[in-house]
């Protein structure tokens, strides 16, 4: 099955960031996948996605999950800027063709202002997103900036983390003091090929009224009046309450072990032009804190589900609110079949 993880990593587009995070030269964002990384970097001319390895002898360049730093290798000082690699002591390389030194880049596509990366995609990002393409585009255009970035490993196999994020059946027990306070209704689920979306209401009336009112201060291209959760097969989720902010999560596989590389970002939406964004600072700080708590709660329960508990076949018993797990496993089986069809 780790073969499948690798095929999914290679063959699909992955939501890796938002343009606003890379606005200035030298801005970078780093995500871990397997034993390697994906780095998005503003090189002064354009955004590049690369494997975080130095083209000389493969030293990792960036350590933090995000920041602003020049691209300089600590080992022998090679650097990179505006599409060009600069080697130290160039005369020592007269026997080599230094023009052949290149970053290990990935393909990069924009969907609105979202940035998707891929190694060897089987289709265009537009056809992969299918009917969700327009919603994802509108969400990307509604986003102002990143407010929080959190990343760590879940101590579980990645499909277990994804399935946990796909079902609200666990909310009352696992998130009693966090997400369950919203009292989310049953809502509706739509399947779009391998992707899916869950739209529901916030059952807690006073919270719902308060958020509805607050949402009117934002300039939104897309809004669901309640809670929504989009799953972009295979590794990404986008969730939001009234479109005031968007939480983007990645559960990237660890090809050698059975951990998931979790990354979560909170993006805030654009406020109406006449409003100063900083008046919402406290509100977004508390949203970020509660999101962190929710994902901690998820990671703790996921760590109690060993890899052998997962199967690519349909679960024997599943609640209606666990239906998206069935969609997910079906998509995995399809990807598995495609993998054996391609040599
Ligand atoms: S490995 Fe980076 S400069 Fe040598
Ligand atoms: Fe959860």
Short mmCIF file of C-alpha atoms and ligand atoms in Angstrom, two decimals:
data_model
loop_
_atom_site.label_atom_id
_atom_site.label_comp_id
_atom_site.label_asym_id
_atom_site.label_seq_id
_atom_site.Cartn_x
_atom_site.Cartn_y
_atom_site.Cartn_z
CA UNK A 1 0.00 0.00 0.00
CA UNK A 2 2.95 2.36 0.49
CA UNK A 3 3.24 1.97 -3.29
CA UNK A 4 -0.19 3.49 -3.52
CA UNK A 5 0.90 6.41 -1.32
CA UNK A 6 3.75 7.09 -3.68
CA UNK A 7 1.56 6.79 -6.79
CA UNK A 8 -0.90 9.27 -5.26
CA UNK A 9 1.89 11.65 -4.39
CA UNK A 10 3.35 11.49 -7.90
CA UNK A 11 0.20 11.38 -9.99
CA UNK A 12 -1.95 14.08 -8.37
CA UNK A 13 -1.93 17.83 -7.83
CA UNK A 14 -1.59 18.92 -4.19
CA UNK A 15 -2.71 22.17 -2.63
CA UNK A 16 0.55 23.56 -1.26
CA UNK A 17 -0.06 27.21 -0.46
CA UNK A 18 -1.51 30.60 -1.31
CA UNK A 19 0.14 33.35 -3.31
CA UNK A 20 -0.23 35.82 -0.42
CA UNK A 21 2.30 33.78 1.62
CA UNK A 22 4.95 34.36 -1.04
CA UNK A 23 4.36 38.01 -1.81
CA UNK A 24 7.89 39.26 -1.18
CA UNK A 25 11.18 38.10 -2.70
CA UNK A 26 12.72 35.31 -0.55
CA UNK A 27 9.40 34.32 1.07
CA UNK A 28 9.21 30.54 1.41
CA UNK A 29 6.88 27.82 2.66
CA UNK A 30 8.02 24.26 3.37
CA UNK A 31 5.96 21.07 3.66
CA UNK A 32 7.33 17.63 4.48
CA UNK A 33 6.41 14.64 2.41
CA UNK A 34 8.03 11.27 2.90
CA UNK A 35 11.72 11.82 3.43
CA UNK A 36 11.72 14.89 1.20
CA UNK A 37 10.21 18.35 1.22
CA UNK A 38 8.25 20.62 -1.05
CA UNK A 39 9.35 24.23 -0.88
CA UNK A 40 7.56 27.13 -2.50
CA UNK A 41 10.02 30.00 -2.90
CA UNK A 42 9.74 33.52 -4.28
CA UNK A 43 13.02 33.78 -6.19
CA UNK A 44 12.68 37.49 -6.95
CA UNK A 45 11.15 36.87 -10.36
CA UNK A 46 8.67 34.09 -9.82
CA UNK A 47 7.45 31.41 -7.45
CA UNK A 48 9.25 28.09 -7.82
CA UNK A 49 8.35 24.76 -6.23
CA UNK A 50 11.36 22.55 -5.54
CA UNK A 51 12.52 19.64 -3.38
CA UNK A 52 14.50 21.73 -0.84
CA UNK A 53 17.77 20.13 -1.91
CA UNK A 54 20.90 21.96 -2.99
CA UNK A 55 21.77 21.18 -6.63
CA UNK A 56 25.42 20.68 -5.58
CA UNK A 57 25.40 17.70 -3.20
CA UNK A 58 21.87 17.73 -1.88
CA UNK A 59 21.96 19.60 1.42
CA UNK A 60 18.60 20.79 2.70
CA UNK A 61 18.19 24.53 2.21
CA UNK A 62 15.25 25.66 4.36
CA UNK A 63 14.57 24.32 7.88
CA UNK A 64 11.54 26.26 9.10
CA UNK A 65 8.00 25.71 7.87
CA UNK A 66 7.84 29.27 6.53
CA UNK A 67 9.71 32.54 6.59
CA UNK A 68 11.79 34.95 4.54
CA UNK A 69 15.38 33.98 3.80
CA UNK A 70 17.85 34.07 0.97
CA UNK A 71 18.51 30.76 -0.74
CA UNK A 72 22.09 30.06 0.33
CA UNK A 73 23.45 26.58 0.99
CA UNK A 74 25.28 26.31 4.31
CA UNK A 75 27.62 23.56 3.04
CA UNK A 76 29.64 25.20 0.23
CA UNK A 77 27.75 28.42 -0.21
CA UNK A 78 25.90 27.88 -3.47
CA UNK A 79 23.05 30.29 -3.86
CA UNK A 80 20.01 30.74 -6.07
CA UNK A 81 18.09 33.83 -7.15
CA UNK A 82 15.91 34.89 -10.11
CA UNK A 83 16.19 31.52 -11.82
CA UNK A 84 20.02 31.37 -11.59
CA UNK A 85 22.35 29.20 -9.52
CA UNK A 86 25.61 30.72 -8.28
CA UNK A 87 28.47 28.39 -7.31
CA UNK A 88 31.29 29.44 -4.99
CA UNK A 89 34.84 29.24 -6.48
CA UNK A 90 33.60 28.92 -10.01
CA UNK A 91 37.11 28.29 -11.42
CA UNK A 92 37.19 24.93 -9.60
CA UNK A 93 34.41 23.77 -11.90
CA UNK A 94 36.09 24.38 -15.28
CA UNK A 95 35.79 20.63 -16.04
CA UNK A 96 31.99 20.64 -15.38
CA UNK A 97 29.09 22.22 -17.18
CA UNK A 98 27.65 24.29 -14.33
CA UNK A 99 24.77 25.35 -16.60
CA UNK A 100 23.43 21.84 -16.06
CA UNK A 101 22.97 22.51 -12.33
CA UNK A 102 19.22 22.85 -11.78
CA UNK A 103 16.80 22.82 -8.87
CA UNK A 104 14.71 19.67 -8.48
CA UNK A 105 11.51 21.47 -9.42
CA UNK A 106 7.91 20.33 -9.32
CA UNK A 107 5.13 21.50 -11.62
CA UNK A 108 3.26 24.48 -10.21
CA UNK A 109 -0.22 25.73 -11.15
CA UNK A 110 -2.41 28.53 -9.85
CA UNK A 111 -6.07 28.03 -9.06
CA UNK A 112 -7.24 31.53 -8.20
CA UNK A 113 -4.39 32.41 -5.85
CA UNK A 114 -3.98 28.87 -4.53
CA UNK A 115 -0.77 27.14 -5.55
CA UNK A 116 -0.92 23.48 -6.51
CA UNK A 117 2.17 21.34 -7.04
CA UNK A 118 2.68 18.00 -8.76
CA UNK A 119 5.51 15.63 -9.61
CA UNK A 120 4.09 13.81 -12.66
CA UNK A 121 0.39 14.69 -12.85
CA UNK A 122 -1.93 12.40 -14.79
CA UNK A 123 -4.30 15.25 -15.66
CA UNK A 124 -4.60 19.03 -15.48
CA UNK A 125 -5.36 20.56 -12.09
CA UNK A 126 -8.64 21.82 -13.55
CA UNK A 127 -9.83 18.38 -14.52
CA UNK A 128 -8.63 16.93 -11.21
CA UNK A 129 -10.70 19.47 -9.26
CA UNK A 130 -13.63 18.92 -11.64
CA UNK A 131 -16.86 20.47 -10.39
CA UNK A 132 -15.08 21.88 -7.34
CA UNK A 133 -12.74 23.97 -9.48
CA UNK A 134 -14.95 27.09 -9.41
CA UNK A 135 -15.54 26.96 -5.64
CA UNK A 136 -11.84 26.43 -4.92
CA UNK A 137 -10.99 29.34 -7.24
CA UNK A 138 -13.50 31.62 -5.50
CA UNK A 139 -12.17 30.64 -2.07
CA UNK A 140 -8.61 31.41 -3.16
CA UNK A 141 -9.74 34.83 -4.39
CA UNK A 142 -11.52 35.56 -1.10
CA UNK A 143 -8.37 34.98 0.97
CA UNK A 144 -6.37 37.92 2.25
CA UNK A 145 -3.43 36.32 4.05
CA UNK A 146 -2.10 33.54 6.24
CA UNK A 147 -2.76 34.06 9.93
CA UNK A 148 -1.38 30.82 11.38
CA UNK A 149 0.83 27.93 10.28
CA UNK A 150 1.14 24.78 12.32
CA UNK A 151 2.88 21.57 11.27
CA UNK A 152 3.88 18.35 12.97
CA UNK A 153 3.57 14.60 12.52
CA UNK A 154 0.46 12.64 13.33
CA UNK A 155 1.54 9.29 14.71
CA UNK A 156 -0.64 7.35 12.26
CA UNK A 157 -0.79 6.16 8.68
CA UNK A 158 -2.04 9.02 6.47
CA UNK A 159 -5.38 7.44 5.35
CA UNK A 160 -6.34 7.21 9.03
CA UNK A 161 -5.77 10.96 9.42
CA UNK A 162 -7.68 11.71 6.21
CA UNK A 163 -10.63 9.52 7.19
CA UNK A 164 -10.77 11.17 10.59
CA UNK A 165 -11.01 14.55 8.85
CA UNK A 166 -13.73 13.19 6.57
CA UNK A 167 -16.26 12.19 9.21
CA UNK A 168 -18.05 14.28 11.85
CA UNK A 169 -19.25 11.14 13.68
CA UNK A 170 -16.38 11.52 16.19
CA UNK A 171 -17.04 15.19 16.98
CA UNK A 172 -19.16 14.83 20.17
CA UNK A 173 -16.62 12.55 21.89
CA UNK A 174 -13.33 13.91 20.59
CA UNK A 175 -14.14 17.62 20.33
CA UNK A 176 -16.63 18.04 23.18
CA UNK A 177 -15.12 21.38 24.24
CA UNK A 178 -14.09 22.65 20.84
CA UNK A 179 -15.78 21.88 17.51
CA UNK A 180 -18.85 20.32 19.11
CA UNK A 181 -19.76 23.71 20.58
CA UNK A 182 -20.94 24.69 17.09
CA UNK A 183 -23.51 21.89 17.27
CA UNK A 184 -23.11 21.06 13.57
CA UNK A 185 -26.20 19.69 11.84
CA UNK A 186 -26.30 16.60 9.61
CA UNK A 187 -26.00 18.69 6.45
CA UNK A 188 -25.48 17.40 2.94
CA UNK A 189 -22.58 15.61 1.30
CA UNK A 190 -21.74 15.76 -2.39
CA UNK A 191 -19.30 13.49 -4.13
CA UNK A 192 -17.38 14.89 -7.08
CA UNK A 193 -15.25 12.11 -8.54
CA UNK A 194 -12.58 11.46 -5.90
CA UNK A 195 -13.28 14.78 -4.16
CA UNK A 196 -16.17 15.55 -1.85
CA UNK A 197 -17.81 18.39 0.00
CA UNK A 198 -19.86 18.56 3.19
CA UNK A 199 -22.11 21.57 3.77
CA UNK A 200 -23.98 22.02 7.01
CA UNK A 201 -25.51 24.51 9.40
CA UNK A 202 -24.20 25.73 12.71
CA UNK A 203 -26.87 24.45 15.10
CA UNK A 204 -25.86 26.72 17.95
CA UNK A 205 -28.21 29.63 17.16
CA UNK A 206 -26.44 32.43 19.00
CA UNK A 207 -23.05 31.46 17.50
CA UNK A 208 -24.63 31.14 14.08
CA UNK A 209 -26.22 34.61 14.30
CA UNK A 210 -22.99 36.14 15.53
CA UNK A 211 -20.91 34.59 12.74
CA UNK A 212 -23.49 35.45 10.09
CA UNK A 213 -23.33 39.09 11.18
CA UNK A 214 -19.54 39.06 11.25
CA UNK A 215 -19.35 37.50 7.78
CA UNK A 216 -21.06 40.59 6.32
CA UNK A 217 -17.89 42.58 7.02
CA UNK A 218 -15.94 40.45 4.54
CA UNK A 219 -15.67 40.64 0.81
CA UNK A 220 -16.41 37.08 -0.26
CA UNK A 221 -16.48 35.51 -3.68
CA UNK A 222 -18.01 32.37 -2.26
CA UNK A 223 -19.86 31.83 0.97
CA UNK A 224 -21.64 28.94 2.57
CA UNK A 225 -23.82 30.21 5.45
CA UNK A 226 -22.62 27.64 7.97
CA UNK A 227 -19.80 25.11 8.12
CA UNK A 228 -18.23 23.58 5.04
CA UNK A 229 -15.53 21.04 4.49
CA UNK A 230 -14.00 20.27 1.10
CA UNK A 231 -11.82 17.23 0.53
CA UNK A 232 -9.39 17.39 -2.37
CA UNK A 233 -8.22 13.86 -3.01
CA UNK A 234 -5.75 12.65 -1.94
CA UNK A 235 -4.10 14.78 0.77
CA UNK A 236 -5.85 18.14 1.25
CA UNK A 237 -8.86 19.59 3.06
CA UNK A 238 -10.35 23.08 3.18
CA UNK A 239 -12.81 23.97 5.92
CA UNK A 240 -14.57 27.17 6.90
CA UNK A 241 -17.32 28.60 9.03
CA UNK A 242 -19.28 31.31 7.18
CA UNK A 243 -16.25 31.97 4.96
CA UNK A 244 -14.70 34.35 7.51
CA UNK A 245 -11.50 32.35 7.42
CA UNK A 246 -10.32 29.17 5.72
CA UNK A 247 -8.42 26.35 7.31
CA UNK A 248 -6.32 24.35 4.84
CA UNK A 249 -4.89 21.05 6.02
CA UNK A 250 -2.51 18.62 4.40
CA UNK A 251 -1.98 15.04 5.48
CA UNK A 252 1.06 14.05 3.48
CA UNK A 253 2.36 10.49 3.49
CA UNK A 254 5.57 9.34 5.05
CA UNK A 255 6.78 6.74 2.57
CA UNK A 256 9.18 5.02 4.95
CA UNK A 257 7.10 4.72 8.10
CA UNK A 258 3.51 5.09 9.08
CA UNK A 259 3.33 8.71 10.14
CA UNK A 260 1.41 11.53 8.46
CA UNK A 261 2.99 14.89 7.86
CA UNK A 262 0.31 17.25 9.01
CA UNK A 263 0.30 20.92 8.07
CA UNK A 264 -2.49 23.31 8.88
CA UNK A 265 -2.86 26.90 7.81
CA UNK A 266 -5.43 29.45 8.76
CA UNK A 267 -6.11 32.00 6.04
CA UNK A 268 -8.25 35.03 6.76
CA UNK A 269 -10.72 36.41 4.23
CA UNK A 270 -10.53 39.90 2.75
CA UNK A 271 -12.42 42.49 4.72
CA UNK A 272 -14.65 45.06 3.04
CA UNK A 273 -12.45 47.87 1.69
CA UNK A 274 -13.61 50.45 4.28
CA UNK A 275 -12.70 48.21 7.25
CA UNK A 276 -9.27 47.93 8.80
CA UNK A 277 -8.29 44.22 8.95
CA UNK A 278 -6.59 44.57 12.36
CA UNK A 279 -9.95 44.98 14.14
CA UNK A 280 -10.43 41.24 13.56
CA UNK A 281 -7.02 40.29 14.97
CA UNK A 282 -8.33 38.94 18.26
CA UNK A 283 -11.11 37.03 16.58
CA UNK A 284 -8.62 35.34 14.23
CA UNK A 285 -6.21 34.63 17.10
CA UNK A 286 -8.96 32.77 18.91
CA UNK A 287 -9.95 30.92 15.71
CA UNK A 288 -6.31 29.85 15.28
CA UNK A 289 -6.11 28.68 18.91
CA UNK A 290 -9.31 26.64 18.68
CA UNK A 291 -8.18 25.08 15.37
CA UNK A 292 -4.90 24.06 16.99
CA UNK A 293 -6.82 22.45 19.82
CA UNK A 294 -9.13 20.58 17.40
CA UNK A 295 -6.19 19.15 15.43
CA UNK A 296 -4.38 18.14 18.63
CA UNK A 297 -7.50 16.26 19.67
CA UNK A 298 -7.63 14.60 16.24
CA UNK A 299 -3.95 13.67 16.27
CA UNK A 300 -4.30 12.08 19.73
CA UNK A 301 -7.15 9.80 18.71
CA UNK A 302 -5.55 8.98 15.34
CA UNK A 303 -2.40 7.82 17.17
CA UNK A 304 -4.57 5.12 18.78
CA UNK A 305 -5.53 3.62 15.40
CA UNK A 306 -2.72 1.38 14.14
CA UNK A 307 -1.96 0.96 10.45
CA UNK A 308 -3.33 -2.61 10.41
CA UNK A 309 -6.79 -1.20 11.24
CA UNK A 310 -6.97 0.42 7.82
CA UNK A 311 -8.06 -1.35 4.68
CA UNK A 312 -8.67 -0.21 1.11
CA UNK A 313 -11.99 -2.13 1.15
CA UNK A 314 -15.22 -0.52 2.37
CA UNK A 315 -15.59 -0.43 6.16
CA UNK A 316 -17.96 -3.13 7.42
CA UNK A 317 -19.89 -0.73 9.62
CA UNK A 318 -20.20 2.94 8.93
CA UNK A 319 -22.56 5.66 10.07
CA UNK A 320 -24.28 7.83 7.44
CA UNK A 321 -21.99 10.62 8.58
CA UNK A 322 -19.03 8.40 7.68
CA UNK A 323 -20.12 8.08 4.05
CA UNK A 324 -17.20 10.12 2.71
CA UNK A 325 -14.86 7.38 3.97
CA UNK A 326 -16.58 5.06 1.51
CA UNK A 327 -15.95 7.59 -1.29
CA UNK A 328 -12.34 7.89 -0.20
CA UNK A 329 -11.67 4.15 -0.23
CA UNK A 330 -13.38 3.82 -3.59
CA UNK A 331 -11.07 6.53 -4.98
CA UNK A 332 -8.07 4.70 -3.48
CA UNK A 333 -9.14 1.46 -5.17
CA UNK A 334 -9.50 3.27 -8.48
CA UNK A 335 -6.05 4.81 -8.13
CA UNK A 336 -4.69 1.38 -7.21
CA UNK A 337 -6.24 -0.16 -10.36
CA UNK A 338 -4.87 2.65 -12.55
CA UNK A 339 -1.46 2.13 -11.05
CA UNK A 340 -1.39 -1.55 -12.06
CA UNK A 341 -2.57 -0.58 -15.58
CA UNK A 342 0.36 1.73 -16.14
CA UNK A 343 3.75 0.02 -16.41
S1 LIG B 1 25.83 20.93 -0.98
FE1 LIG B 1 25.09 22.91 -1.22
S2 LIG B 1 26.81 24.05 -1.76
FE2 LIG B 1 27.55 22.06 -1.59
FE1 LIG B 2 -11.84 15.88 14.29
#
